[in-house]
PDB file of C-alpha atoms in Angstrom:
ATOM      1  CA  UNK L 110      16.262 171.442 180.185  1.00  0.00           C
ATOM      2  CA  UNK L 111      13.338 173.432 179.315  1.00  0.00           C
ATOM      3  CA  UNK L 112      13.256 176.647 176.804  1.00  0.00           C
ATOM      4  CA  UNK L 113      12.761 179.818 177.535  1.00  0.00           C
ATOM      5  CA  UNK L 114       9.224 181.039 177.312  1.00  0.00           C
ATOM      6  CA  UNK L 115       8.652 182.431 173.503  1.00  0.00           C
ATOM      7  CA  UNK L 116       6.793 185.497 173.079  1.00  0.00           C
ATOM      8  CA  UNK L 117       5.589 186.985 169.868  1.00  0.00           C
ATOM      9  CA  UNK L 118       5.322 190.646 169.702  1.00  0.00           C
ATOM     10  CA  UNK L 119       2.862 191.351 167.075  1.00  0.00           C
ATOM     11  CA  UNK L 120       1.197 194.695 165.484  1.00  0.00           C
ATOM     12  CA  UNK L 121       1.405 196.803 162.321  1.00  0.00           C
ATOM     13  CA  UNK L 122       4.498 198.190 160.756  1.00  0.00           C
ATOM     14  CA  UNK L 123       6.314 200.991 162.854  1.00  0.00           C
ATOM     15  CA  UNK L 124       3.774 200.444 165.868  1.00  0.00           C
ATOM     16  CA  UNK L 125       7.197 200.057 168.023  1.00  0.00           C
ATOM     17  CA  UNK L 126       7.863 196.450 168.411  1.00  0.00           C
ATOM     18  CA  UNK L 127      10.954 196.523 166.996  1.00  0.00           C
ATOM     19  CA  UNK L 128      12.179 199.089 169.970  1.00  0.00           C
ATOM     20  CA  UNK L 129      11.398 196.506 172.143  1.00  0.00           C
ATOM     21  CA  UNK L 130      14.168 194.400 173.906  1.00  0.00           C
ATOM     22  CA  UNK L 131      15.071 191.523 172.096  1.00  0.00           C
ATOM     23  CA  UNK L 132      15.954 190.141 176.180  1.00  0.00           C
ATOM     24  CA  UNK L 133      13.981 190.684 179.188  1.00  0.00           C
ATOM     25  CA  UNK L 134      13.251 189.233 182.507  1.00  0.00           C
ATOM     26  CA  UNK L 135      10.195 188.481 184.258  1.00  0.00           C
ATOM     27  CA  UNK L 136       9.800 187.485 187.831  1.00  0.00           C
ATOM     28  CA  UNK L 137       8.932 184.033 188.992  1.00  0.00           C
ATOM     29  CA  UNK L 138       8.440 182.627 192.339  1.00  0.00           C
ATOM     30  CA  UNK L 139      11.862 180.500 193.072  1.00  0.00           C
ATOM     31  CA  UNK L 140      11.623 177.231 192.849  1.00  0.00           C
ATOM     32  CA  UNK L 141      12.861 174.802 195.396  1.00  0.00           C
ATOM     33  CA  UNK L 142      14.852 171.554 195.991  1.00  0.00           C
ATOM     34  CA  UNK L 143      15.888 169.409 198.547  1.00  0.00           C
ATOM     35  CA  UNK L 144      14.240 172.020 200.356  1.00  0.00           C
ATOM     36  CA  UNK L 145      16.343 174.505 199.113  1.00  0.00           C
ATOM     37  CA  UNK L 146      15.336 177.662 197.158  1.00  0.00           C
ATOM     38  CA  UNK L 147      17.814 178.277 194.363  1.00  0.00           C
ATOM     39  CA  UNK L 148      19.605 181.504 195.374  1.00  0.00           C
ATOM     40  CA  UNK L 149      20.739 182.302 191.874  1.00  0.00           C
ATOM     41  CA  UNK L 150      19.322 185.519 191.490  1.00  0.00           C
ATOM     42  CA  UNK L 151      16.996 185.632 194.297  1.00  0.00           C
ATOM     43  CA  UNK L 152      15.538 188.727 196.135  1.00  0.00           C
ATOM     44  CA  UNK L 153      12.351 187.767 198.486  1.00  0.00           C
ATOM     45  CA  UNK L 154      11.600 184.484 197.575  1.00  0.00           C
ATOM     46  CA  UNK L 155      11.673 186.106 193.847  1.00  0.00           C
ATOM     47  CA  UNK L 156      13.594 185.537 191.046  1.00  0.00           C
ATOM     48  CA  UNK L 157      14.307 186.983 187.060  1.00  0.00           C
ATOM     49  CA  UNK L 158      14.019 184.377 184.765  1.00  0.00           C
ATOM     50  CA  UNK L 159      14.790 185.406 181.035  1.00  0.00           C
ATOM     51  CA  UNK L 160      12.121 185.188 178.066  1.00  0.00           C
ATOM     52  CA  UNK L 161      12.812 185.514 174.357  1.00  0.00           C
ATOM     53  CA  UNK L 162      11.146 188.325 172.416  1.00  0.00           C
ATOM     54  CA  UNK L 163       9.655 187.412 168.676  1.00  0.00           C
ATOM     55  CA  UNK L 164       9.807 190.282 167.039  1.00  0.00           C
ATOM     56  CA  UNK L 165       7.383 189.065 163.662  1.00  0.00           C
ATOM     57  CA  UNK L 166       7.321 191.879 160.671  1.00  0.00           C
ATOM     58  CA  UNK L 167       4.329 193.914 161.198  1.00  0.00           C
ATOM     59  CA  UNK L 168       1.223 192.934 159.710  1.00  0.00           C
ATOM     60  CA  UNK L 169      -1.306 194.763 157.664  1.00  0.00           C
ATOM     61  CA  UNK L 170      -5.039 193.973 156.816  1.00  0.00           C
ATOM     62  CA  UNK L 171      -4.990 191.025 154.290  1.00  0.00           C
ATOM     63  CA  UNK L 172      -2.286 189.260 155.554  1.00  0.00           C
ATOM     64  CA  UNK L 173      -4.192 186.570 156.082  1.00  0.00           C
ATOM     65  CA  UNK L 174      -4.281 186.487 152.099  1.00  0.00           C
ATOM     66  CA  UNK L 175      -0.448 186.843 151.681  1.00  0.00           C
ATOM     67  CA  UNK L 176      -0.472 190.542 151.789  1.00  0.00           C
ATOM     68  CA  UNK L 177       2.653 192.029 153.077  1.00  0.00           C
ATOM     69  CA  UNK L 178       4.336 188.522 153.370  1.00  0.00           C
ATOM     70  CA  UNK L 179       1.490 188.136 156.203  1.00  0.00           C
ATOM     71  CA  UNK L 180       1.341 184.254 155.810  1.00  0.00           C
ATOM     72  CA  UNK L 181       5.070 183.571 156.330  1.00  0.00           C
ATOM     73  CA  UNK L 182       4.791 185.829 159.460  1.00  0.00           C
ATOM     74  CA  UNK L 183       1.508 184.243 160.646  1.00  0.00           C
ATOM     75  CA  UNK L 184       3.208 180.986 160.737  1.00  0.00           C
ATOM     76  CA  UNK L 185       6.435 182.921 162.490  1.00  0.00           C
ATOM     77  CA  UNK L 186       3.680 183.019 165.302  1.00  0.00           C
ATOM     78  CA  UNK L 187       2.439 179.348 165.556  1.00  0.00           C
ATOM     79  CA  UNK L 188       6.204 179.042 167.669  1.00  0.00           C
ATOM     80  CA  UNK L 189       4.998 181.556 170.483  1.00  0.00           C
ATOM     81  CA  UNK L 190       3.938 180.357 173.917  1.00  0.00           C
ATOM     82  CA  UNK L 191       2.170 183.645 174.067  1.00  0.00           C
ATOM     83  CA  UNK L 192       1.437 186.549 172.169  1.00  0.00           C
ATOM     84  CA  UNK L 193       1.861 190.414 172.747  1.00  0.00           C
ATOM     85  CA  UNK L 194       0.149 192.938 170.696  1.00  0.00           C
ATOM     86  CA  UNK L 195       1.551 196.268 170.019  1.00  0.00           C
ATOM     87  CA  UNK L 196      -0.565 199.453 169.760  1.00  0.00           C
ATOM     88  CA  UNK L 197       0.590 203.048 168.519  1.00  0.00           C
ATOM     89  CA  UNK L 198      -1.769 204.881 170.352  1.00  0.00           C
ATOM     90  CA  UNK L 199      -0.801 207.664 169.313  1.00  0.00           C
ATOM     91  CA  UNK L 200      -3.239 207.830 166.206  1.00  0.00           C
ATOM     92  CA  UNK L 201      -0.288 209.173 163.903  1.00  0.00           C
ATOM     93  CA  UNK L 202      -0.268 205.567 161.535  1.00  0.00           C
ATOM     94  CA  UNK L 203      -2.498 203.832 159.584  1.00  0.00           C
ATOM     95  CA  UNK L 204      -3.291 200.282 159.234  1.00  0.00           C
ATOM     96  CA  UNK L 205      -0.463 199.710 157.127  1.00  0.00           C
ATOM     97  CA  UNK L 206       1.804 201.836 159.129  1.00  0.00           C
ATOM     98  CA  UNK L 207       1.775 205.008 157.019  1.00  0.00           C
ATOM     99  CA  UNK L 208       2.134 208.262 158.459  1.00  0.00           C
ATOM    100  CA  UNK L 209      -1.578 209.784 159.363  1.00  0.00           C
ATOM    101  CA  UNK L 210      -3.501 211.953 161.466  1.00  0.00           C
ATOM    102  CA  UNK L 211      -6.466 210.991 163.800  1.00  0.00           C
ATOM    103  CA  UNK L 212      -5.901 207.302 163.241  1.00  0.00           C
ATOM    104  CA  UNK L 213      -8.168 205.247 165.707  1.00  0.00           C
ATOM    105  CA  UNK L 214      -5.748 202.282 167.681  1.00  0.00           C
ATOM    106  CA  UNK L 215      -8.509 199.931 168.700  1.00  0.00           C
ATOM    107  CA  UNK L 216      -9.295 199.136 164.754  1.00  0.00           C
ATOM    108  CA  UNK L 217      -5.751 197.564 165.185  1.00  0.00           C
ATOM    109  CA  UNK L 218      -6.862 195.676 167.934  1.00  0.00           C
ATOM    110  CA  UNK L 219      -9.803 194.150 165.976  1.00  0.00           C
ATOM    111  CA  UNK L 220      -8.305 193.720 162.806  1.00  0.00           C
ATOM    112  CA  UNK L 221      -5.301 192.026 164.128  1.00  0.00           C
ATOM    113  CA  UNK L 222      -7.425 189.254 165.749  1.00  0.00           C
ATOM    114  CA  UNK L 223      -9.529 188.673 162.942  1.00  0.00           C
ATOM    115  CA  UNK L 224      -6.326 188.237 160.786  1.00  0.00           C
ATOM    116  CA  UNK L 225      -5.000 185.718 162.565  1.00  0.00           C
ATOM    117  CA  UNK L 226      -8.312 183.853 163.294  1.00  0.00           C
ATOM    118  CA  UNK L 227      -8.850 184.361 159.621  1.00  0.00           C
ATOM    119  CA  UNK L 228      -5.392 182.971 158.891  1.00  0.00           C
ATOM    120  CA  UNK L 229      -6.133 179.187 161.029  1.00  0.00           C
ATOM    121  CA  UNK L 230      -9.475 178.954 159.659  1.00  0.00           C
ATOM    122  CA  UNK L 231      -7.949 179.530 156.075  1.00  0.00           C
ATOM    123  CA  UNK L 232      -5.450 176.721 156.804  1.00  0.00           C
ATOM    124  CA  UNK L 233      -8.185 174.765 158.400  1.00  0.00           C
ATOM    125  CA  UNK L 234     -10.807 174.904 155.618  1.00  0.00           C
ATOM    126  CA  UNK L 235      -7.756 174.184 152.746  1.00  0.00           C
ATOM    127  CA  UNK L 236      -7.705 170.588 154.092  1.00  0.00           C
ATOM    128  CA  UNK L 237     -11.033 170.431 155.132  1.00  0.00           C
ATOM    129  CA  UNK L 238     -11.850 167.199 152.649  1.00  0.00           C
ATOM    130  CA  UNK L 239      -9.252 165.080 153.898  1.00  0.00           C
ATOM    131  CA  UNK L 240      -9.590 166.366 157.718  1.00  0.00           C
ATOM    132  CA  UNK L 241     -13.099 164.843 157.107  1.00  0.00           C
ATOM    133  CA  UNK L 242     -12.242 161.486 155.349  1.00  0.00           C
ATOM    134  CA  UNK L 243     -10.001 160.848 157.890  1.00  0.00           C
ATOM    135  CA  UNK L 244     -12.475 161.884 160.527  1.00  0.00           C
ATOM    136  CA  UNK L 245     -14.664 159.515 159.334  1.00  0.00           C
ATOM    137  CA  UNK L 246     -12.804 156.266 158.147  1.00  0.00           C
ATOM    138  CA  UNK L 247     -10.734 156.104 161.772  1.00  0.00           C
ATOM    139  CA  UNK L 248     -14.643 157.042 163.469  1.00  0.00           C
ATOM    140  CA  UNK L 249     -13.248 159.535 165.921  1.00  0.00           C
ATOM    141  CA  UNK L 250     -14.402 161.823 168.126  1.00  0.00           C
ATOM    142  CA  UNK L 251     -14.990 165.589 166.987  1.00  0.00           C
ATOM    143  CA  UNK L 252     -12.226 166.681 169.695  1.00  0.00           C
ATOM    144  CA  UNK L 253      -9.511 164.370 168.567  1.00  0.00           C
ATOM    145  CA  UNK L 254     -10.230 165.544 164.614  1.00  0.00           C
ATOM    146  CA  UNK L 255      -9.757 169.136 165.744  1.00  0.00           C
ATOM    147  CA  UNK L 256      -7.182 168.315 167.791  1.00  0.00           C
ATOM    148  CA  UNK L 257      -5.069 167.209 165.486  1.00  0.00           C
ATOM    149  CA  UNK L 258      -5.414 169.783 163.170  1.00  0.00           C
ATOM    150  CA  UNK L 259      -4.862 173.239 165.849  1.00  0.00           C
ATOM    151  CA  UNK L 260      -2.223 171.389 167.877  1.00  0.00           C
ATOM    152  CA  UNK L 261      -0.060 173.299 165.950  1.00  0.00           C
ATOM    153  CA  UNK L 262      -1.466 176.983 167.148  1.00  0.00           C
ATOM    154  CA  UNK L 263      -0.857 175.831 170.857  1.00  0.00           C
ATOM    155  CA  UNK L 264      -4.229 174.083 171.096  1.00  0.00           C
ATOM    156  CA  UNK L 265      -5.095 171.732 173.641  1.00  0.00           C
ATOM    157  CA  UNK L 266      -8.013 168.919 174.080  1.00  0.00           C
ATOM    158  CA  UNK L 267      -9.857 170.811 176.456  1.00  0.00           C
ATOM    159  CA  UNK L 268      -9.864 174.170 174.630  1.00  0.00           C
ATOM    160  CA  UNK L 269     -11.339 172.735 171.395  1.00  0.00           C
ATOM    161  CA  UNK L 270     -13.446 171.185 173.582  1.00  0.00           C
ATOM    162  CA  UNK L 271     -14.846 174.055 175.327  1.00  0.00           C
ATOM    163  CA  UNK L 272     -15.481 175.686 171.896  1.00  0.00           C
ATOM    164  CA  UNK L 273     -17.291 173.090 170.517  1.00  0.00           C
ATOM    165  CA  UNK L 274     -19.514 173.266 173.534  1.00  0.00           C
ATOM    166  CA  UNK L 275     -19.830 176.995 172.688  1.00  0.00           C
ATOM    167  CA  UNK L 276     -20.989 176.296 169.521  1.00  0.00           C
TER     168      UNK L 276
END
């Protein structure tokens, strides 16, 4: 039996992730067999199927670096099918969560992605010398090689494909 969907509520300290439910639902078309929609919990051809919540410590700039703990809760988020970010909008915390005026949300936004970008390419580039040898003594492709290193961030083929293109 399949799990339920994982998803990782992320942000700084006290931007309200923790208020969060840990439960919720979400609506999914039902499903059918023997050409029978399952009735359990139906209304219009609809039905709430329940997600878990990750709620991972909030991180701060550097966490990339081990700041905060940031690296064990990084790796909290490599378990997530997707990810949620969490914005006070409200401009009254910092970066770290401290109590502020006039604070501007979208540097959250920003500094939150380039934290955990930061974070793979830190764990990429630590075993970059044997991710090479390997690369080269088995001659594979520069898909596979990549492959097998971000599978673990939810990567597939064709997205480290489509990068590489990119690049």
């Amino acid at each position: 039996m399949p799990r339920e969907p994982l998803i990782g509520l992320v942000g700084k300290p006290s931007s309200g992730k923790s208020t969060t439910l840990n439960r919720c639902y979400v609506q999914k078309l039902a499903t059918f067999r023997k050409g029978h929609p399952t009735l359990n919990g139906c209304v219009n051809g609809r039905r709430s199927v329940p997600i878990e919540l990750l709620d991972v410590a909030g991180l701060v700039p550097g966490a990339h670096e081990g700041k905060g703990l940031g690296n064990k809760f990084l790796d909290d988020l490599r378990h997530a099918d997707a990810l949620i970010h969490v914005v006070d909008v409200s401009g009254t915390t910092d970066a770290e969560g401290k109590a502020t005026r006039g604070y501007d949300p979208s540097v959250d936004i920003e500094w939150l992605r380039g934290e955990i970008v930061r974070w793979i390419l830190g764990n990429l580039m630590e075993k970059w010398g044997s991710i090479k040898r390997r690369h080269v003594a088995v001659k594979a492709n520069a898909v596979d090689t990549l492959q097998g290193q971000l599978s673990g961030y939810g990567s597939t083929s064709t997205v480290v494909a489509r990068c590489l293109d990119k690049m």
